[in-house]
Structures are given as structure tokens and as C-alpha cells.
mmCIF file of C-alpha atoms in Angstrom:
data_model
loop_
_atom_site.group_PDB
_atom_site.id
_atom_site.type_symbol
_atom_site.label_atom_id
_atom_site.label_comp_id
_atom_site.label_asym_id
_atom_site.label_seq_id
_atom_site.Cartn_x
_atom_site.Cartn_y
_atom_site.Cartn_z
ATOM 1 C CA ALA A 1 15.998 120.722 61.845
ATOM 2 C CA GLN A 2 14.874 118.501 59.008
ATOM 3 C CA LYS A 3 14.229 114.815 59.283
ATOM 4 C CA ILE A 4 13.499 112.064 56.775
ATOM 5 C CA THR A 5 11.927 108.784 57.897
ATOM 6 C CA GLN A 6 11.910 105.592 55.877
ATOM 7 C CA THR A 7 10.107 102.968 57.947
ATOM 8 C CA GLN A 8 10.668 99.965 55.697
ATOM 9 C CA PRO A 9 14.235 98.589 56.122
ATOM 10 C CA GLY A 10 13.493 95.868 53.553
ATOM 11 C CA MET A 11 10.872 95.189 50.905
ATOM 12 C CA PHE A 12 10.179 92.333 48.532
ATOM 13 C CA VAL A 13 8.277 92.563 45.269
ATOM 14 C CA GLN A 14 7.536 90.101 42.497
ATOM 15 C CA GLU A 15 8.970 90.927 39.107
ATOM 16 C CA LYS A 16 6.562 92.969 36.921
ATOM 17 C CA GLU A 17 4.530 94.153 39.897
ATOM 18 C CA ALA A 18 4.406 97.692 41.242
ATOM 19 C CA VAL A 19 5.917 98.617 44.610
ATOM 20 C CA THR A 20 5.700 101.683 46.855
ATOM 21 C CA LEU A 21 8.566 102.765 49.067
ATOM 22 C CA ASP A 22 7.507 105.023 51.908
ATOM 23 C CA CYS A 23 9.089 108.330 52.884
ATOM 24 C CA THR A 24 7.842 110.890 55.394
ATOM 25 C CA TYR A 25 9.586 114.133 56.177
ATOM 26 C CA ASP A 26 9.530 116.748 58.873
ATOM 27 C CA THR A 27 10.239 120.403 58.270
ATOM 28 C CA SER A 28 8.704 123.705 59.264
ATOM 29 C CA ASP A 29 9.901 125.352 56.093
ATOM 30 C CA GLN A 30 7.518 125.980 53.217
ATOM 31 C CA SER A 31 10.035 125.754 50.402
ATOM 32 C CA TYR A 32 11.821 122.453 50.000
ATOM 33 C CA GLY A 33 12.631 119.721 47.524
ATOM 34 C CA LEU A 34 12.448 115.962 47.789
ATOM 35 C CA PHE A 35 14.778 113.553 46.009
ATOM 36 C CA TRP A 36 15.013 109.799 45.566
ATOM 37 C CA TYR A 37 18.249 107.954 44.948
ATOM 38 C CA LYS A 38 18.984 104.331 44.061
ATOM 39 C CA GLN A 39 22.139 102.602 45.286
ATOM 40 C CA PRO A 40 22.806 99.188 43.673
ATOM 41 C CA SER A 41 25.186 96.732 45.273
ATOM 42 C CA SER A 42 28.039 98.316 43.264
ATOM 43 C CA GLY A 43 27.690 101.355 45.495
ATOM 44 C CA GLU A 44 27.102 104.272 43.185
ATOM 45 C CA MET A 45 24.305 106.689 44.010
ATOM 46 C CA ILE A 46 21.913 107.202 41.125
ATOM 47 C CA PHE A 47 19.474 110.128 41.162
ATOM 48 C CA LEU A 48 15.958 109.023 40.213
ATOM 49 C CA ILE A 49 13.368 111.714 40.705
ATOM 50 C CA TYR A 50 12.723 115.175 42.185
ATOM 51 C CA GLN A 51 9.616 116.879 43.591
ATOM 52 C CA GLY A 52 9.427 120.505 44.641
ATOM 53 C CA SER A 53 7.135 121.568 47.471
ATOM 54 C CA TYR A 54 5.261 123.948 45.183
ATOM 55 C CA ASP A 55 4.927 121.534 42.293
ATOM 56 C CA GLU A 56 1.246 120.914 41.734
ATOM 57 C CA GLN A 57 1.644 117.647 39.896
ATOM 58 C CA ASN A 58 3.357 114.515 41.100
ATOM 59 C CA ALA A 59 6.732 113.982 39.449
ATOM 60 C CA THR A 60 7.239 111.096 37.054
ATOM 61 C CA GLU A 61 10.334 109.725 35.361
ATOM 62 C CA GLY A 62 9.756 106.645 33.255
ATOM 63 C CA ARG A 63 8.736 103.800 35.607
ATOM 64 C CA TYR A 64 9.291 106.026 38.667
ATOM 65 C CA SER A 65 6.626 108.294 40.088
ATOM 66 C CA LEU A 66 6.460 110.211 43.311
ATOM 67 C CA ASN A 67 3.254 110.166 45.315
ATOM 68 C CA PHE A 68 3.516 113.549 46.970
ATOM 69 C CA GLN A 69 1.027 114.304 49.759
ATOM 70 C CA LYS A 70 2.048 117.647 51.198
ATOM 71 C CA ALA A 71 -0.475 117.766 54.049
ATOM 72 C CA ARG A 72 0.684 114.347 55.275
ATOM 73 C CA LYS A 73 4.318 115.248 54.631
ATOM 74 C CA SER A 74 4.896 112.085 52.618
ATOM 75 C CA ALA A 75 6.775 111.540 49.361
ATOM 76 C CA ASN A 76 6.490 107.894 48.481
ATOM 77 C CA LEU A 77 8.301 106.423 45.499
ATOM 78 C CA VAL A 78 6.291 104.173 43.236
ATOM 79 C CA ILE A 79 8.118 101.829 40.866
ATOM 80 C CA SER A 80 5.878 100.306 38.274
ATOM 81 C CA ALA A 81 6.544 96.982 36.481
ATOM 82 C CA SER A 82 9.476 96.032 38.710
ATOM 83 C CA GLN A 83 12.567 94.519 37.086
ATOM 84 C CA LEU A 84 15.337 92.407 38.581
ATOM 85 C CA GLY A 85 17.680 95.334 38.064
ATOM 86 C CA ASP A 86 15.608 97.392 40.446
ATOM 87 C CA SER A 87 16.955 95.434 43.388
ATOM 88 C CA ALA A 88 18.909 98.040 45.332
ATOM 89 C CA MET A 89 18.895 100.335 48.336
ATOM 90 C CA TYR A 90 16.636 103.382 47.884
ATOM 91 C CA PHE A 91 17.150 106.619 49.741
ATOM 92 C CA CYS A 92 14.734 109.515 50.168
ATOM 93 C CA ALA A 93 16.301 112.915 50.753
ATOM 94 C CA MET A 94 15.207 116.507 51.329
ATOM 95 C CA ARG A 95 16.699 119.920 50.700
ATOM 96 C CA VAL A 96 15.356 122.976 52.419
ATOM 97 C CA LEU A 97 15.720 126.196 50.425
ATOM 98 C CA ILE A 98 17.678 128.640 52.481
ATOM 99 C CA SER A 99 19.520 131.823 51.755
ATOM 100 C CA SER A 100 22.334 132.098 49.240
ATOM 101 C CA GLY A 101 25.720 131.180 50.563
ATOM 102 C CA SER A 102 24.467 127.836 51.769
ATOM 103 C CA ALA A 103 25.673 124.706 50.107
ATOM 104 C CA ARG A 104 22.262 123.177 49.561
ATOM 105 C CA GLN A 105 22.993 119.953 51.321
ATOM 106 C CA LEU A 106 20.518 117.032 51.356
ATOM 107 C CA THR A 107 19.276 115.274 54.467
ATOM 108 C CA PHE A 108 18.861 111.560 53.888
ATOM 109 C CA GLY A 109 16.666 108.834 55.300
ATOM 110 C CA SER A 110 18.027 105.494 56.462
ATOM 111 C CA GLY A 111 17.034 103.763 53.212
ATOM 112 C CA THR A 112 14.914 100.815 52.063
ATOM 113 C CA GLN A 113 16.500 97.656 50.629
ATOM 114 C CA LEU A 114 14.306 96.473 47.772
ATOM 115 C CA THR A 115 14.576 92.934 46.444
ATOM 116 C CA VAL A 116 12.799 91.998 43.248
ATOM 117 C CA LEU A 117 11.930 88.294 43.084
ATOM 118 C CA PRO A 118 11.884 86.445 39.731
ATOM 119 C CA ASP B 1 28.003 114.170 32.490
ATOM 120 C CA VAL B 2 29.310 115.256 35.822
ATOM 121 C CA LYS B 3 32.289 113.279 36.963
ATOM 122 C CA VAL B 4 33.170 113.051 40.641
ATOM 123 C CA THR B 5 36.302 111.048 41.336
ATOM 124 C CA GLN B 6 37.330 109.734 44.696
ATOM 125 C CA SER B 7 40.985 108.791 44.799
ATOM 126 C CA SER B 8 40.617 105.416 46.522
ATOM 127 C CA ARG B 9 37.901 102.761 46.388
ATOM 128 C CA TYR B 10 39.201 100.799 49.363
ATOM 129 C CA LEU B 11 41.528 101.949 52.097
ATOM 130 C CA VAL B 12 42.870 100.192 55.199
ATOM 131 C CA LYS B 13 44.525 102.304 57.889
ATOM 132 C CA ARG B 14 45.715 101.810 61.439
ATOM 133 C CA THR B 15 44.306 103.534 64.515
ATOM 134 C CA GLY B 16 45.998 106.875 65.083
ATOM 135 C CA GLU B 17 47.074 107.376 61.465
ATOM 136 C CA LYS B 18 46.263 110.614 59.652
ATOM 137 C CA VAL B 19 44.093 109.809 56.655
ATOM 138 C CA PHE B 20 43.349 111.863 53.558
ATOM 139 C CA LEU B 21 40.392 111.186 51.320
ATOM 140 C CA GLU B 22 40.472 113.094 48.066
ATOM 141 C CA CYS B 23 37.637 114.128 45.805
ATOM 142 C CA VAL B 24 37.864 115.864 42.442
ATOM 143 C CA GLN B 25 34.997 117.109 40.276
ATOM 144 C CA ASP B 26 35.084 118.281 36.657
ATOM 145 C CA MET B 27 31.930 120.375 36.458
ATOM 146 C CA ASP B 28 32.992 123.644 38.058
ATOM 147 C CA HIS B 29 30.403 123.181 40.831
ATOM 148 C CA GLU B 30 30.713 125.536 43.783
ATOM 149 C CA ASN B 31 29.186 123.141 46.308
ATOM 150 C CA MET B 32 30.959 120.019 47.548
ATOM 151 C CA PHE B 33 30.081 117.652 50.354
ATOM 152 C CA TRP B 34 31.391 114.732 52.360
ATOM 153 C CA TYR B 35 28.961 112.165 53.686
ATOM 154 C CA ARG B 36 29.495 108.912 55.539
ATOM 155 C CA GLN B 37 27.187 105.962 55.028
ATOM 156 C CA ASP B 38 26.549 103.331 57.672
ATOM 157 C CA PRO B 39 23.980 100.499 57.667
ATOM 158 C CA GLY B 40 20.699 101.577 59.165
ATOM 159 C CA LEU B 41 21.760 105.208 59.439
ATOM 160 C CA GLY B 42 21.664 106.300 55.817
ATOM 161 C CA LEU B 43 23.997 109.114 54.760
ATOM 162 C CA ARG B 44 25.128 111.629 57.280
ATOM 163 C CA LEU B 45 26.759 114.936 56.392
ATOM 164 C CA ILE B 46 30.230 115.478 57.764
ATOM 165 C CA TYR B 47 31.333 118.759 56.145
ATOM 166 C CA PHE B 48 30.474 120.853 53.142
ATOM 167 C CA SER B 49 31.972 123.699 51.197
ATOM 168 C CA TYR B 50 30.283 126.322 49.037
ATOM 169 C CA ASP B 51 33.408 128.055 47.766
ATOM 170 C CA VAL B 52 37.174 127.808 47.773
ATOM 171 C CA LYS B 53 38.518 127.973 51.311
ATOM 172 C CA MET B 54 34.973 128.079 52.689
ATOM 173 C CA LYS B 55 33.739 125.203 54.793
ATOM 174 C CA GLU B 56 30.926 124.466 57.182
ATOM 175 C CA LYS B 57 30.325 121.679 59.630
ATOM 176 C CA GLY B 58 27.627 119.182 58.894
ATOM 177 C CA ASP B 59 25.872 116.924 61.387
ATOM 178 C CA ILE B 60 28.843 114.766 62.451
ATOM 179 C CA PRO B 61 32.085 116.788 62.090
ATOM 180 C CA GLU B 62 33.850 115.460 65.177
ATOM 181 C CA GLY B 63 37.133 113.787 64.350
ATOM 182 C CA TYR B 64 37.239 115.199 60.825
ATOM 183 C CA SER B 65 38.483 118.269 59.022
ATOM 184 C CA VAL B 66 38.396 119.364 55.390
ATOM 185 C CA SER B 67 40.432 121.347 52.915
ATOM 186 C CA ARG B 68 39.377 123.112 49.747
ATOM 187 C CA GLU B 69 42.272 124.984 48.215
ATOM 188 C CA LYS B 70 41.003 124.678 44.634
ATOM 189 C CA LYS B 71 37.446 124.686 43.372
ATOM 190 C CA GLU B 72 37.593 121.208 41.881
ATOM 191 C CA ARG B 73 39.151 119.458 44.876
ATOM 192 C CA PHE B 74 37.676 118.781 48.326
ATOM 193 C CA SER B 75 39.632 116.704 50.804
ATOM 194 C CA LEU B 76 38.409 114.998 53.946
ATOM 195 C CA ILE B 77 41.002 114.540 56.696
ATOM 196 C CA LEU B 78 40.839 112.150 59.613
ATOM 197 C CA GLU B 79 43.359 113.700 62.000
ATOM 198 C CA SER B 80 43.815 110.502 64.058
ATOM 199 C CA ALA B 81 41.825 107.602 62.694
ATOM 200 C CA SER B 82 39.759 105.547 65.054
ATOM 201 C CA THR B 83 37.912 102.267 64.589
ATOM 202 C CA ASN B 84 34.542 104.021 64.810
ATOM 203 C CA GLN B 85 35.472 105.871 61.645
ATOM 204 C CA THR B 86 35.348 102.650 59.668
ATOM 205 C CA SER B 87 32.688 103.459 57.084
ATOM 206 C CA MET B 88 31.831 104.218 53.450
ATOM 207 C CA TYR B 89 32.672 107.840 52.596
ATOM 208 C CA LEU B 90 30.886 109.557 49.767
ATOM 209 C CA CYS B 91 31.826 112.806 48.105
ATOM 210 C CA ALA B 92 29.169 114.775 46.214
ATOM 211 C CA THR B 93 28.797 118.020 44.303
ATOM 212 C CA THR B 94 25.936 120.205 43.121
ATOM 213 C CA ASP B 95 25.464 123.478 41.336
ATOM 214 C CA ARG B 96 23.368 126.457 42.448
ATOM 215 C CA GLY B 97 19.980 125.294 41.271
ATOM 216 C CA TYR B 98 17.621 124.545 44.143
ATOM 217 C CA ASN B 99 16.303 121.489 42.317
ATOM 218 C CA SER B 100 19.731 120.225 41.332
ATOM 219 C CA PRO B 101 20.526 116.762 42.560
ATOM 220 C CA LEU B 102 23.777 115.824 44.212
ATOM 221 C CA HIS B 103 26.223 114.010 42.000
ATOM 222 C CA PHE B 104 28.205 111.402 43.903
ATOM 223 C CA GLY B 105 31.557 109.742 43.536
ATOM 224 C CA ASN B 106 31.829 105.987 43.808
ATOM 225 C CA GLY B 107 32.759 106.076 47.452
ATOM 226 C CA THR B 108 35.748 105.094 49.549
ATOM 227 C CA ARG B 109 35.332 102.175 51.900
ATOM 228 C CA LEU B 110 37.672 102.923 54.786
ATOM 229 C CA THR B 111 38.602 100.302 57.349
ATOM 230 C CA VAL B 112 40.485 101.392 60.448
ATOM 231 C CA THR B 113 42.150 98.534 62.350
#
């Protein structure tokens, strides 16, 4: 079974500073993908960034980057130059690659509530 | 853009009622999912479907069933609603790519009284 752990229920960061949201995962599979989602107070789930287990470089998408440390089984999200609009719940999720016919579901962590302070 | 539409944003039902939550997607995705979201627990998978009339149980299927008669529509059914099913319900879809993200609807906040 797969498990995602996000140990920070809440985080605060000053506007314009960088912040790291922690995510560790547990799987015995070699092929998997890691995803981060943002959920503002309005409730929609917004996909941010993806990292495959065989990707050699850390993923980046604009101000988001993923600090992927495979040996430590961690996939931390780094947000640079925080903005007030970054205040939201952030979820880490994992998909294990299994045989065709599966529905490729994601397993989610419990989330981290980020608050950006002006 | 993928559009995933959940029929109700807010729903209030009484204990024992049969409840239907509807989800429709417009991207011809084979895979559809129902998650429930509770504070401190993240998103937990209830059921998923990878084809019409095909369904599989997720991590917390008890008290729920699903129906997928057409590719674009995936329904979650609470056979006899209970107060512990008060939650936010999220429908999602994805295509076959292993690196494809889930696309979510806006959620249905269900309150069972």
C-alpha cells in the first residue's frame, strides 16, 4: 500500500519569501509519480507540478519547484517569492504505475495549510 | 480545458435518505473517481471507474455505491445517508497517461442531518 505523509498541518510565510512544504512517501514500487495540488478557500483543486520517479531533474513550473530526493522518499514543494494569493491548502499525492486496466488513482496526504503574511 | 461538473455545490439531506451525487466530464476520459475530503484526513478514494459499467472499490467504499452507464457520467450513491457521511465530495477524471494529473470538479458539500 502507498502512503503520503505531510507533517506540517499549517505554515506561515512572509510575502516575497520562499517556503518549503514537506512531503514524504512510502512505496515499494519503483515506478511512480508525485503530484502537488493547491486548494484555495474557494475549494477547487488546482494541479501545480509533477515529478516522475525516473526523472533525473527536479521539476519546475514557474515559482514552483519540487525538491525530489528519491533515496529519502521525499518530494518537497518549494514556492519562491510567496504572494498573498498563495495562501491555500496544499496536497501532495502519489500514483503508482500498475498494469493497464487500472484507473490510475492518486493517494493523497492530509495537506498543509499555507498562510502568506503581508 | 477539461471541464468536470458536479451537479450540486451544496446539499442538505436527512438521515436515511438515498442521495445521488452526479458528475459529468466533457473530455472523453476513461477514468473517473469519487473522493471525499475531511479536515486532517486529506482526500480519500471512495470508488473509481476505468470504463463504462466498470467500477472498483477505493479505500472507503462502505455505505456508498456508484453507477457509470455512460462514459461521461459517474454517479455516487449514498444508499441510506448517515451523519458520518457529512463531507466534501470531489469527482475527478484523468486520461491514460501515467503522468496525467487528475482534473477535479468544484465539489459538493453534503450535510446529513
